[in-house]
Amino acid sequence: MSSAGGASAVRGERSAAQRSLLAWFRTTGPIYPWRERERDPYAVLVSEVMLQQTQASRVVEAFPLFMERFPDVGSIAEASRGDVLRTWGGLGYPRRAASLHEAARRIVRDHDGSVPTDVSALLELPGIGPYTAAAVASIAYGSPVAAIDTNVRKVMARLELAAEPDEVPDTDVVEAASRWLAREAPGDWNQAVMNLGREVCRPTPRCDACPLAGACAFRASGRIGRRSGRRQPAFAGSMRQARGGVLRELRGRDRAATIGAIAAALGLPVTRVGLAVDALERDGLVRRTGSGRVGLPR
């Protein structure tokens, strides 16, 4: 077979595999509440920020409540930082909520209340990195750009490179994701690959349930998968736990409290709570009153 013929065959196989994955996504993939509003750029932005470092099952519960309280960019932009943090609740990583709040204010100020359509403009917003910018642009606006998160990185490394993502350069994974992007349906494709990574292409992949199995180099190589070599730091006893505890306590209070009162409620040393409050204040997530009490931002 000529080189041109070989390339044509590869494109044909890839196109067939793309159709299989898109059909799986549209008919058997999990239905998340944000899918119902994927033509609303603001809703897409909120869901993608929530999904950063958080399991989809937790976002399923948080997303509708947040959207009910803040149904559009204007409503969240006009709200106080404290109100946004209260509504964010226990979803975790509250700096995301603060960044989303600031991003909404900039969208109102600089973009007439409309979420930007292109990746470069989205990247200028607080808390928006390459993945989130690509996800919003592709899902909400149909821009042909690959959105590469942890799940997509895993799928693409295995599918085309027969490797785990920590075994190959990121540039190779990015190139693979760009080659595989279904440009006629980039939003559906990006979501499909992410869902596949969450539901099927797990540390030990469920190849029997994978619509890309026939095209997968990892499966053809006989590999069976393994967990990433990266280890998550322990949460118990961490500063992240203390920070989360302080915010949880403040969300349940109508007024500012002393560090001592917060420490007593959490059962933590005053010095540890003081350090957590210092860190939260630097991130704009709490405020100190003139008397030294601590509360949520106004």
XYZ file of C-alpha atoms in Angstrom, residues 7-184:
178
model
C -2.642 7.548 5.581
C -6.119 7.370 4.088
C -6.751 4.037 5.812
C -5.620 5.466 9.155
C -7.961 8.429 8.727
C -10.796 6.077 7.853
C -10.220 3.929 10.947
C -9.989 7.021 13.124
C -13.223 8.403 11.667
C -15.030 5.123 12.375
C -13.732 5.108 15.941
C -14.825 8.727 16.405
C -18.350 7.853 15.292
C -18.427 4.944 17.731
C -17.396 7.106 20.673
C -19.826 9.906 19.796
C -22.662 7.379 19.483
C -21.730 5.946 22.904
C -21.687 9.421 24.413
C -25.035 10.443 22.964
C -26.882 7.232 23.813
C -25.253 5.442 26.742
C -22.965 7.970 28.404
C -23.956 9.410 31.804
C -26.416 12.306 31.666
C -25.240 15.189 33.825
C -27.415 18.227 34.662
C -25.073 20.651 32.939
C -25.605 18.804 29.656
C -29.094 20.318 29.565
C -27.568 23.801 29.442
C -24.515 23.240 27.280
C -25.544 25.967 24.856
C -25.440 28.454 27.728
C -21.812 29.610 27.928
C -22.207 30.771 31.539
C -23.594 27.388 32.639
C -20.739 25.645 30.839
C -18.239 27.922 32.587
C -19.740 27.193 36.013
C -19.806 23.426 35.457
C -16.248 23.311 34.170
C -14.919 25.347 37.093
C -16.769 23.035 39.474
C -15.352 19.959 37.762
C -11.766 21.099 38.322
C -10.265 18.603 40.804
C -13.732 17.387 41.810
C -15.588 14.174 40.993
C -18.572 14.579 38.669
C -20.845 12.839 41.197
C -20.294 15.694 43.674
C -20.845 18.362 41.035
C -24.155 16.721 40.079
C -25.529 17.798 43.464
C -23.899 21.227 43.644
C -24.471 22.518 40.108
C -28.306 22.859 40.120
C -28.304 24.624 43.499
C -25.609 27.062 42.403
C -27.395 27.798 39.122
C -30.672 28.354 40.945
C -29.029 30.977 43.144
C -26.907 32.529 40.364
C -28.722 31.856 37.056
C -26.614 34.199 34.941
C -23.372 36.159 34.884
C -25.004 39.324 36.162
C -26.448 37.687 39.257
C -23.135 36.280 40.455
C -21.234 39.447 39.517
C -23.573 41.534 41.685
C -23.398 39.145 44.657
C -20.977 39.441 47.557
C -17.967 37.149 47.759
C -19.380 35.736 50.989
C -22.693 34.846 49.336
C -20.862 33.040 46.535
C -18.792 31.082 49.060
C -21.899 30.124 51.035
C -23.594 28.839 47.896
C -20.450 26.987 46.844
C -20.846 25.121 50.119
C -18.701 22.082 50.742
C -17.669 21.473 47.149
C -14.037 22.087 48.096
C -11.177 24.153 46.688
C -13.052 27.426 47.452
C -10.523 29.530 45.583
C -12.382 28.326 42.499
C -15.517 30.065 43.768
C -13.598 33.287 44.397
C -12.040 33.117 40.922
C -15.426 32.412 39.314
C -16.877 35.414 41.133
C -14.086 37.684 39.911
C -14.308 36.225 36.395
C -18.027 37.051 36.290
C -17.306 40.640 37.315
C -14.714 40.976 34.573
C -17.096 39.452 32.019
C -19.673 42.094 32.937
C -17.069 44.867 32.964
C -15.016 43.940 29.906
C -17.295 41.767 27.738
C -20.755 43.304 28.174
C -21.877 40.332 30.245
C -21.150 37.713 27.571
C -18.693 34.888 28.196
C -15.850 35.293 25.651
C -15.954 33.029 22.620
C -12.252 32.477 22.002
C -9.651 30.655 24.047
C -7.227 33.577 24.329
C -9.869 35.848 25.874
C -11.059 33.105 28.214
C -7.499 32.557 29.419
C -7.375 36.162 30.618
C -10.122 35.454 33.158
C -9.185 34.504 36.748
C -9.055 30.786 37.452
C -9.330 29.794 33.785
C -6.508 27.596 32.502
C -5.960 25.961 29.106
C -8.280 23.023 29.783
C -11.222 25.088 31.056
C -10.832 27.666 28.284
C -10.839 24.945 25.619
C -13.808 23.179 27.226
C -15.926 26.345 27.316
C -14.964 27.363 23.765
C -15.675 23.916 22.308
C -18.829 23.014 24.255
C -20.558 26.397 24.300
C -19.356 27.787 20.981
C -18.300 24.796 18.879
C -14.684 25.929 18.557
C -12.506 23.091 17.169
C -10.031 22.899 20.043
C -9.094 19.868 22.147
C -9.778 20.173 25.885
C -7.172 18.123 27.725
C -7.764 17.222 31.359
C -6.490 14.245 33.363
C -9.022 11.887 31.818
C -8.360 13.004 28.251
C -4.611 12.742 28.840
C -5.023 9.151 30.016
C -7.281 8.136 27.121
C -5.070 9.706 24.468
C -1.825 8.333 25.874
C -3.278 4.837 25.849
C -5.251 5.090 22.614
C -2.480 6.315 20.339
C 0.781 5.919 22.261
C 0.179 2.595 24.053
C 1.400 4.233 27.248
C 0.309 5.657 30.565
C 0.263 9.478 30.577
C 3.258 9.745 32.917
C 5.349 7.671 30.488
C 5.205 10.072 27.527
C 5.829 13.801 27.001
C 2.821 16.083 27.358
C 3.484 17.465 23.885
C 2.911 14.001 22.394
C -0.405 13.699 24.212
C -1.486 17.166 23.060
C -0.650 16.278 19.452
C -2.595 13.022 19.731
C -5.620 14.824 21.167
C -5.525 17.340 18.318
C -5.336 14.568 15.708
C -8.278 12.737 17.240
C -10.492 15.794 17.721
C -13.819 15.384 15.904
C -13.886 18.854 14.410
C -17.499 18.632 13.283
